[in-house]
PDB file of C-alpha atoms in Angstrom:
ATOM      1  CA  MET D   1      58.195  82.279  35.580  1.00 51.00           C
ATOM      2  CA  ARG D   2      60.754  82.973  38.278  1.00 55.00           C
ATOM      3  CA  LEU D   3      63.531  82.875  35.667  1.00 48.00           C
ATOM      4  CA  LEU D   4      61.687  85.432  33.550  1.00 45.00           C
ATOM      5  CA  LEU D   5      61.271  87.672  36.594  1.00 44.00           C
ATOM      6  CA  VAL D   6      64.994  87.436  37.402  1.00 42.00           C
ATOM      7  CA  LEU D   7      65.924  88.204  33.801  1.00 44.00           C
ATOM      8  CA  SER D   8      63.526  91.150  33.750  1.00 46.00           C
ATOM      9  CA  LEU D   9      64.994  92.572  36.941  1.00 44.00           C
ATOM     10  CA  PHE D  10      68.529  92.052  35.617  1.00 45.00           C
ATOM     11  CA  LEU D  11      67.715  93.883  32.397  1.00 41.00           C
ATOM     12  CA  SER D  12      66.058  96.699  34.309  1.00 41.00           C
ATOM     13  CA  PHE D  13      69.088  97.165  36.568  1.00 41.00           C
ATOM     14  CA  SER D  14      71.437  96.929  33.572  1.00 41.00           C
ATOM     15  CA  GLN D  15      69.496  99.581  31.683  1.00 41.00           C
ATOM     16  CA  LEU D  16      69.454 101.817  34.736  1.00 42.00           C
ATOM     17  CA  ALA D  17      73.221 101.478  35.185  1.00 44.00           C
ATOM     18  CA  PHE D  18      73.805 102.162  31.499  1.00 50.00           C
ATOM     19  CA  ALA D  19      71.481 105.161  31.624  1.00 56.00           C
ATOM     20  CA  ASP D  20      73.563 106.703  34.415  1.00 90.00           C
ATOM     21  CA  SER D  21      76.854 106.453  32.550  1.00 93.00           C
ATOM     22  CA  LEU D  22      78.353 108.666  29.870  1.00 97.00           C
ATOM     23  CA  VAL D  23      81.251 108.299  27.477  1.00 97.00           C
ATOM     24  CA  ILE D  24      83.277 111.511  27.610  1.00 98.00           C
ATOM     25  CA  VAL D  25      85.493 112.370  24.646  1.00 98.00           C
ATOM     26  CA  GLY D  26      87.964 115.219  24.487  1.00 97.00           C
ATOM     27  CA  ASP D  27      91.356 116.467  23.384  1.00 95.00           C
ATOM     28  CA  ASP D  28      94.295 114.373  24.623  1.00 94.00           C
ATOM     29  CA  ASN D  29      96.655 117.367  24.662  1.00 88.00           C
ATOM     30  CA  ALA D  30      94.782 120.400  25.987  1.00 89.00           C
ATOM     31  CA  LYS D  31      96.648 121.261  29.175  1.00 90.00           C
ATOM     32  CA  PRO D  32      95.565 122.243  31.785  1.00 92.00           C
ATOM     33  CA  LYS D  33      91.974 121.330  30.842  1.00 94.00           C
ATOM     34  CA  ASN D  34      92.414 117.710  29.785  1.00 95.00           C
ATOM     35  CA  TRP D  35      95.297 115.572  28.627  1.00 94.00           C
ATOM     36  CA  MET D  36      96.796 112.100  28.883  1.00 95.00           C
ATOM     37  CA  ASN D  37      99.441 112.011  31.612  1.00 91.00           C
ATOM     38  CA  THR D  38     102.688 110.034  31.570  1.00 87.00           C
ATOM     39  CA  ASP D  39     100.853 107.022  32.995  1.00 90.00           C
ATOM     40  CA  GLY D  40      98.460 107.061  30.056  1.00 92.00           C
ATOM     41  CA  LYS D  41      95.558 108.242  32.216  1.00 95.00           C
ATOM     42  CA  PRO D  42      93.238 111.217  31.667  1.00 97.00           C
ATOM     43  CA  ALA D  43      94.117 114.271  33.749  1.00 97.00           C
ATOM     44  CA  GLY D  44      93.176 117.934  33.987  1.00 96.00           C
ATOM     45  CA  ILE D  45      90.632 120.450  35.212  1.00 97.00           C
ATOM     46  CA  MET D  46      87.734 118.937  33.277  1.00 97.00           C
ATOM     47  CA  ILE D  47      88.522 115.426  34.498  1.00 98.00           C
ATOM     48  CA  ASP D  48      88.771 116.497  38.139  1.00 98.00           C
ATOM     49  CA  LEU D  49      85.512 118.439  37.873  1.00 98.00           C
ATOM     50  CA  LEU D  50      83.655 115.500  36.363  1.00 98.00           C
ATOM     51  CA  ASP D  51      85.122 113.128  38.942  1.00 98.00           C
ATOM     52  CA  GLU D  52      83.603 115.386  41.601  1.00 98.00           C
ATOM     53  CA  VAL D  53      80.318 115.489  39.681  1.00 98.00           C
ATOM     54  CA  SER D  54      80.370 111.698  39.622  1.00 98.00           C
ATOM     55  CA  ALA D  55      80.890 111.543  43.391  1.00 98.00           C
ATOM     56  CA  ARG D  56      77.881 113.823  43.937  1.00 97.00           C
ATOM     57  CA  THR D  57      75.470 112.347  41.398  1.00 97.00           C
ATOM     58  CA  GLY D  58      76.439 108.699  40.956  1.00 97.00           C
ATOM     59  CA  ILE D  59      76.804 109.235  37.202  1.00 97.00           C
ATOM     60  CA  THR D  60      79.866 107.378  35.908  1.00 97.00           C
ATOM     61  CA  PHE D  61      82.092 108.754  33.170  1.00 98.00           C
ATOM     62  CA  ASP D  62      84.199 106.762  30.706  1.00 98.00           C
ATOM     63  CA  TYR D  63      86.956 109.133  29.542  1.00 98.00           C
ATOM     64  CA  GLN D  64      88.294 108.661  26.022  1.00 98.00           C
ATOM     65  CA  LEU D  65      90.814 111.367  25.096  1.00 98.00           C
ATOM     66  CA  MET D  66      92.160 111.606  21.554  1.00 96.00           C
ATOM     67  CA  PRO D  67      93.094 114.213  18.901  1.00 93.00           C
ATOM     68  CA  TRP D  68      90.491 116.957  18.915  1.00 92.00           C
ATOM     69  CA  LYS D  69      89.093 116.477  15.405  1.00 92.00           C
ATOM     70  CA  ARG D  70      88.448 112.777  16.057  1.00 96.00           C
ATOM     71  CA  ALA D  71      86.761 113.567  19.380  1.00 97.00           C
ATOM     72  CA  LEU D  72      84.551 116.148  17.694  1.00 96.00           C
ATOM     73  CA  LYS D  73      83.585 113.701  14.958  1.00 96.00           C
ATOM     74  CA  LEU D  74      82.689 110.927  17.409  1.00 97.00           C
ATOM     75  CA  SER D  75      80.579 113.265  19.501  1.00 98.00           C
ATOM     76  CA  SER D  76      78.799 114.633  16.428  1.00 97.00           C
ATOM     77  CA  LEU D  77      77.849 111.036  15.621  1.00 96.00           C
ATOM     78  CA  GLY D  78      76.342 110.625  19.091  1.00 96.00           C
ATOM     79  CA  GLN D  79      79.119 108.390  20.425  1.00 96.00           C
ATOM     80  CA  GLY D  80      80.017 110.502  23.432  1.00 97.00           C
ATOM     81  CA  SER D  81      79.617 113.823  25.200  1.00 98.00           C
ATOM     82  CA  ILE D  82      82.519 116.195  24.600  1.00 98.00           C
ATOM     83  CA  ILE D  83      84.490 118.393  27.007  1.00 98.00           C
ATOM     84  CA  GLY D  84      86.432 121.592  26.393  1.00 94.00           C
ATOM     85  CA  PHE D  85      83.640 122.603  24.040  1.00 94.00           C
ATOM     86  CA  SER D  86      82.917 126.135  22.825  1.00 91.00           C
ATOM     87  CA  LYS D  87      79.403 127.265  21.951  1.00 91.00           C
ATOM     88  CA  THR D  88      78.227 128.448  18.538  1.00 88.00           C
ATOM     89  CA  SER D  89      74.736 128.750  17.112  1.00 90.00           C
ATOM     90  CA  GLU D  90      75.600 126.065  14.561  1.00 91.00           C
ATOM     91  CA  ARG D  91      76.732 123.593  17.217  1.00 95.00           C
ATOM     92  CA  GLU D  92      73.604 124.210  19.270  1.00 95.00           C
ATOM     93  CA  LYS D  93      71.662 122.431  16.534  1.00 96.00           C
ATOM     94  CA  THR D  94      73.459 119.175  17.413  1.00 97.00           C
ATOM     95  CA  TRP D  95      74.450 119.443  21.076  1.00 98.00           C
ATOM     96  CA  HIS D  96      72.860 120.308  24.396  1.00 97.00           C
ATOM     97  CA  TYR D  97      75.210 122.388  26.563  1.00 97.00           C
ATOM     98  CA  SER D  98      76.050 122.185  30.226  1.00 98.00           C
ATOM     99  CA  VAL D  99      76.633 125.268  32.353  1.00 97.00           C
ATOM    100  CA  PRO D 100      80.181 126.641  31.824  1.00 97.00           C
ATOM    101  CA  MET D 101      82.888 124.404  33.264  1.00 97.00           C
ATOM    102  CA  TYR D 102      85.961 126.563  32.663  1.00 95.00           C
ATOM    103  CA  PHE D 103      86.959 129.832  30.992  1.00 92.00           C
ATOM    104  CA  ASP D 104      89.783 129.767  28.481  1.00 87.00           C
ATOM    105  CA  GLU D 105      91.849 132.874  27.898  1.00 91.00           C
ATOM    106  CA  LEU D 106      92.176 132.941  24.103  1.00 93.00           C
ATOM    107  CA  VAL D 107      95.330 134.788  23.090  1.00 96.00           C
ATOM    108  CA  PHE D 108      97.171 135.624  19.903  1.00 97.00           C
ATOM    109  CA  VAL D 109     100.809 134.570  19.837  1.00 98.00           C
ATOM    110  CA  THR D 110     103.244 136.109  17.373  1.00 98.00           C
ATOM    111  CA  THR D 111     106.950 136.910  17.127  1.00 97.00           C
ATOM    112  CA  LYS D 112     108.506 140.189  18.184  1.00 96.00           C
ATOM    113  CA  ASP D 113     109.207 141.186  14.595  1.00 95.00           C
ATOM    114  CA  LYS D 114     105.551 140.562  13.632  1.00 95.00           C
ATOM    115  CA  TRP D 115     104.013 142.356  16.618  1.00 96.00           C
ATOM    116  CA  PHE D 116     100.803 144.250  15.996  1.00 96.00           C
ATOM    117  CA  GLN D 117      98.211 145.970  18.140  1.00 95.00           C
ATOM    118  CA  PHE D 118      95.193 143.728  18.596  1.00 95.00           C
ATOM    119  CA  ASP D 119      91.972 145.668  19.079  1.00 93.00           C
ATOM    120  CA  GLY D 120      89.242 143.388  17.803  1.00 93.00           C
ATOM    121  CA  LEU D 121      88.963 141.047  14.843  1.00 94.00           C
ATOM    122  CA  SER D 122      89.307 143.919  12.382  1.00 94.00           C
ATOM    123  CA  SER D 123      92.946 144.092  13.542  1.00 95.00           C
ATOM    124  CA  LEU D 124      93.474 140.771  11.766  1.00 95.00           C
ATOM    125  CA  ASN D 125      92.443 142.123   8.381  1.00 95.00           C
ATOM    126  CA  GLY D 126      94.708 140.520   5.770  1.00 94.00           C
ATOM    127  CA  ARG D 127      96.565 138.429   8.333  1.00 97.00           C
ATOM    128  CA  SER D 128      96.852 134.645   8.486  1.00 97.00           C
ATOM    129  CA  VAL D 129      95.884 132.907  11.734  1.00 97.00           C
ATOM    130  CA  ALA D 130      96.789 129.329  12.700  1.00 97.00           C
ATOM    131  CA  ILE D 131      94.181 127.482  14.750  1.00 96.00           C
ATOM    132  CA  LYS D 132      93.639 123.945  15.983  1.00 90.00           C
ATOM    133  CA  LEU D 133      92.057 121.731  13.350  1.00 89.00           C
ATOM    134  CA  GLY D 134      88.324 121.387  13.975  1.00 84.00           C
ATOM    135  CA  ALA D 135      88.206 124.145  16.598  1.00 84.00           C
ATOM    136  CA  THR D 136      85.838 127.093  16.589  1.00 83.00           C
ATOM    137  CA  TYR D 137      86.062 130.263  18.615  1.00 88.00           C
ATOM    138  CA  GLY D 138      82.583 131.724  18.562  1.00 86.00           C
ATOM    139  CA  ASP D 139      80.186 133.160  16.016  1.00 89.00           C
ATOM    140  CA  ASP D 140      82.153 136.409  15.641  1.00 92.00           C
ATOM    141  CA  PHE D 141      85.333 134.567  14.675  1.00 93.00           C
ATOM    142  CA  GLU D 142      83.454 132.329  12.247  1.00 92.00           C
ATOM    143  CA  GLN D 143      81.804 135.373  10.635  1.00 94.00           C
ATOM    144  CA  ALA D 144      85.183 137.079  10.183  1.00 94.00           C
ATOM    145  CA  ARG D 145      86.425 133.878   8.639  1.00 93.00           C
ATOM    146  CA  ARG D 146      83.498 133.693   6.186  1.00 94.00           C
ATOM    147  CA  ASP D 147      83.957 137.368   5.311  1.00 94.00           C
ATOM    148  CA  LYS D 148      87.633 136.672   4.589  1.00 94.00           C
ATOM    149  CA  VAL D 149      88.737 139.322   7.063  1.00 94.00           C
ATOM    150  CA  LEU D 150      91.455 136.844   7.991  1.00 94.00           C
ATOM    151  CA  ARG D 151      92.956 133.716   6.483  1.00 95.00           C
ATOM    152  CA  VAL D 152      92.722 130.622   8.664  1.00 96.00           C
ATOM    153  CA  VAL D 153      95.299 127.812   8.633  1.00 96.00           C
ATOM    154  CA  GLU D 154      94.150 124.678  10.464  1.00 95.00           C
ATOM    155  CA  THR D 155      96.525 121.940  11.649  1.00 94.00           C
ATOM    156  CA  THR D 156      96.656 119.463  14.521  1.00 87.00           C
ATOM    157  CA  ASP D 157     100.290 120.265  15.347  1.00 91.00           C
ATOM    158  CA  ARG D 158     100.704 123.217  17.688  1.00 92.00           C
ATOM    159  CA  LYS D 159     104.489 122.904  17.615  1.00 95.00           C
ATOM    160  CA  GLY D 160     104.390 123.033  13.844  1.00 96.00           C
ATOM    161  CA  GLN D 161     102.217 126.148  13.966  1.00 97.00           C
ATOM    162  CA  LEU D 162     104.762 127.979  16.104  1.00 97.00           C
ATOM    163  CA  GLN D 163     107.486 126.939  13.677  1.00 97.00           C
ATOM    164  CA  MET D 164     105.352 128.233  10.799  1.00 97.00           C
ATOM    165  CA  LEU D 165     105.097 131.500  12.692  1.00 97.00           C
ATOM    166  CA  MET D 166     108.859 131.719  13.064  1.00 96.00           C
ATOM    167  CA  PHE D 167     109.364 131.077   9.337  1.00 96.00           C
ATOM    168  CA  GLY D 168     106.757 133.634   8.279  1.00 95.00           C
ATOM    169  CA  ARG D 169     104.160 131.203   6.952  1.00 96.00           C
ATOM    170  CA  VAL D 170     101.497 132.582   9.310  1.00 97.00           C
ATOM    171  CA  ASP D 171     101.197 135.917  11.103  1.00 97.00           C
ATOM    172  CA  THR D 172      99.809 134.706  14.413  1.00 98.00           C
ATOM    173  CA  VAL D 173      98.646 131.609  16.278  1.00 98.00           C
ATOM    174  CA  LEU D 174      95.429 131.592  18.329  1.00 97.00           C
ATOM    175  CA  MET D 175      96.055 129.578  21.498  1.00 94.00           C
ATOM    176  CA  SER D 176      94.389 128.782  24.786  1.00 87.00           C
ATOM    177  CA  PRO D 177      94.619 128.916  27.694  1.00 86.00           C
ATOM    178  CA  GLY D 178      97.057 131.808  27.562  1.00 88.00           C
ATOM    179  CA  ARG D 179     100.623 131.433  28.793  1.00 87.00           C
ATOM    180  CA  VAL D 180     100.121 127.814  29.870  1.00 89.00           C
ATOM    181  CA  ALA D 181      99.358 126.765  26.300  1.00 89.00           C
ATOM    182  CA  LEU D 182     102.326 128.658  24.848  1.00 92.00           C
ATOM    183  CA  GLU D 183     104.872 127.506  27.428  1.00 90.00           C
ATOM    184  CA  SER D 184     103.664 123.890  27.241  1.00 87.00           C
ATOM    185  CA  THR D 185     104.054 123.833  23.462  1.00 91.00           C
ATOM    186  CA  LEU D 186     107.457 125.504  23.486  1.00 92.00           C
ATOM    187  CA  ALA D 187     108.731 122.966  26.013  1.00 89.00           C
ATOM    188  CA  GLU D 188     107.939 120.067  23.675  1.00 86.00           C
ATOM    189  CA  ASN D 189     110.402 121.084  20.964  1.00 91.00           C
ATOM    190  CA  LYS D 190     114.121 121.892  21.065  1.00 93.00           C
ATOM    191  CA  PHE D 191     113.958 124.383  18.188  1.00 94.00           C
ATOM    192  CA  LEU D 192     111.100 126.268  19.806  1.00 95.00           C
ATOM    193  CA  MET D 193     112.904 126.428  23.146  1.00 93.00           C
ATOM    194  CA  GLU D 194     115.957 127.879  21.418  1.00 95.00           C
ATOM    195  CA  HIS D 195     113.713 130.659  20.092  1.00 95.00           C
ATOM    196  CA  ARG D 196     111.566 130.967  23.193  1.00 93.00           C
ATOM    197  CA  ASN D 197     112.345 134.650  23.703  1.00 95.00           C
ATOM    198  CA  ASP D 198     111.260 135.487  20.154  1.00 97.00           C
ATOM    199  CA  TYR D 199     107.620 134.637  20.870  1.00 97.00           C
ATOM    200  CA  ILE D 200     105.224 137.053  22.516  1.00 97.00           C
ATOM    201  CA  ILE D 201     101.572 137.035  23.530  1.00 97.00           C
ATOM    202  CA  LEU D 202      99.665 140.101  22.381  1.00 96.00           C
ATOM    203  CA  GLU D 203      98.670 142.127  25.404  1.00 92.00           C
ATOM    204  CA  LYS D 204      94.934 142.140  24.804  1.00 92.00           C
ATOM    205  CA  PRO D 205      93.336 138.659  24.840  1.00 93.00           C
ATOM    206  CA  PHE D 206      90.857 137.811  22.113  1.00 94.00           C
ATOM    207  CA  LYS D 207      88.263 136.721  24.665  1.00 91.00           C
ATOM    208  CA  LEU D 208      87.498 134.565  27.660  1.00 91.00           C
ATOM    209  CA  ASP D 209      85.955 131.537  26.015  1.00 87.00           C
ATOM    210  CA  SER D 210      83.441 129.573  28.071  1.00 92.00           C
ATOM    211  CA  ASN D 211      84.110 125.834  27.897  1.00 94.00           C
ATOM    212  CA  PHE D 212      81.190 123.439  28.253  1.00 97.00           C
ATOM    213  CA  LEU D 213      80.297 119.805  28.215  1.00 98.00           C
ATOM    214  CA  GLY D 214      78.432 119.190  24.971  1.00 98.00           C
ATOM    215  CA  MET D 215      75.891 116.360  25.005  1.00 98.00           C
ATOM    216  CA  PRO D 216      74.693 115.186  21.575  1.00 97.00           C
ATOM    217  CA  LYS D 217      70.929 115.467  21.321  1.00 96.00           C
ATOM    218  CA  SER D 218      70.913 112.050  19.641  1.00 95.00           C
ATOM    219  CA  LEU D 219      72.129 110.424  22.885  1.00 92.00           C
ATOM    220  CA  GLY D 220      68.735 110.868  24.503  1.00 90.00           C
ATOM    221  CA  LYS D 221      70.258 111.471  27.937  1.00 92.00           C
ATOM    222  CA  THR D 222      69.150 115.026  28.531  1.00 89.00           C
ATOM    223  CA  SER D 223      67.867 114.090  31.982  1.00 91.00           C
ATOM    224  CA  LEU D 224      71.461 113.512  33.124  1.00 96.00           C
ATOM    225  CA  LEU D 225      72.430 117.023  32.075  1.00 95.00           C
ATOM    226  CA  ALA D 226      70.212 118.576  34.756  1.00 94.00           C
ATOM    227  CA  LYS D 227      72.002 116.532  37.448  1.00 96.00           C
ATOM    228  CA  ILE D 228      75.419 117.402  35.999  1.00 98.00           C
ATOM    229  CA  ASN D 229      74.558 121.110  35.857  1.00 97.00           C
ATOM    230  CA  LYS D 230      73.330 121.159  39.456  1.00 97.00           C
ATOM    231  CA  ALA D 231      76.551 119.538  40.666  1.00 98.00           C
ATOM    232  CA  LEU D 232      78.745 121.858  38.557  1.00 98.00           C
ATOM    233  CA  GLU D 233      76.982 124.940  39.890  1.00 98.00           C
ATOM    234  CA  GLU D 234      77.507 123.705  43.451  1.00 98.00           C
ATOM    235  CA  ILE D 235      81.202 123.060  42.813  1.00 98.00           C
ATOM    236  CA  ARG D 236      81.728 126.462  41.191  1.00 96.00           C
ATOM    237  CA  SER D 237      80.232 128.153  44.271  1.00 97.00           C
ATOM    238  CA  GLU D 238      82.772 126.433  46.531  1.00 97.00           C
ATOM    239  CA  PRO D 239      86.518 127.025  47.121  1.00 97.00           C
ATOM    240  CA  LEU D 240      87.004 123.552  45.617  1.00 98.00           C
ATOM    241  CA  TYR D 241      86.554 124.945  42.114  1.00 97.00           C
ATOM    242  CA  GLU D 242      89.527 127.318  42.320  1.00 96.00           C
ATOM    243  CA  GLN D 243      91.556 124.608  44.015  1.00 97.00           C
ATOM    244  CA  ILE D 244      90.959 122.249  41.083  1.00 97.00           C
ATOM    245  CA  VAL D 245      91.887 124.944  38.541  1.00 95.00           C
ATOM    246  CA  GLU D 246      94.992 126.132  40.375  1.00 93.00           C
ATOM    247  CA  ARG D 247      96.189 122.588  41.129  1.00 95.00           C
ATOM    248  CA  ASN D 248      96.150 121.611  37.478  1.00 94.00           C
ATOM    249  CA  ILE D 249      97.768 124.837  36.245  1.00 91.00           C
ATOM    250  CA  GLU D 250     100.534 124.469  38.830  1.00 90.00           C
ATOM    251  CA  LYS D 251     101.000 120.829  37.794  1.00 90.00           C
ATOM    252  CA  VAL D 252     101.516 121.814  34.166  1.00 89.00           C
ATOM    253  CA  LEU D 253     103.878 124.694  34.943  1.00 85.00           C
ATOM    254  CA  ALA D 254     105.908 122.612  37.403  1.00 86.00           C
ATOM    255  CA  ALA D 255     106.400 119.895  34.782  1.00 84.00           C
ATOM    256  CA  LEU D 256     107.877 122.498  32.401  1.00 79.00           C
ATOM    257  CA  GLU D 257     110.595 123.316  34.922  1.00 73.00           C
ATOM    258  CA  GLU D 258     111.728 119.702  35.416  1.00 66.00           C
TER     259      GLU D 258
END
């Protein structure tokens, strides 16, 4: 009888511990939001924010960063909550959303000889746009895509997209977050660095894209989301939030100068 009681208590504590933990999947190369650093460890704004959430709530996070499309697939199958996640009405059928964690500046990058005035998605009429494979940028972008206002080219290789741009295979590349994303990608490739001054960011950003934590409804852990949201809202009301953002942006930019 005593053995059964011990086993019951052990199982109860084990279930409780498991219930207060979440696998977090995300892009392994999305600086400054989340990436794998040179030590092979997760780093970035999202990681630092969730570490602080963990300290305030006791919820533990198991970070598993990988190529974006794989992360999206795993999360859609209920195998982890996903960070750096944009909201669309279609995705809301599968995921619960946290409060916003970060705001990406989505920008169009082109070359000086392909410059055009961006003033809304109609400006892209007849143009080809390279985007990250598996990414989505809101219902308006998806509608323009369905209406064939623009032609979308999806790949996992940002460096390759900028090379495609240089060789005229696409008209523009949609990147985020702003200058950090462009400069980080250019720095990874000798050819791109040689042509660094040929690339420009169109003056008007596409939008500020709210980034969330997406929790698959199939996980059955909605109760944790309320705790996570409360902690995130507290953090965003404190100077700590800007410190986390600025620290990670500075870290990325400083690495480019080394």
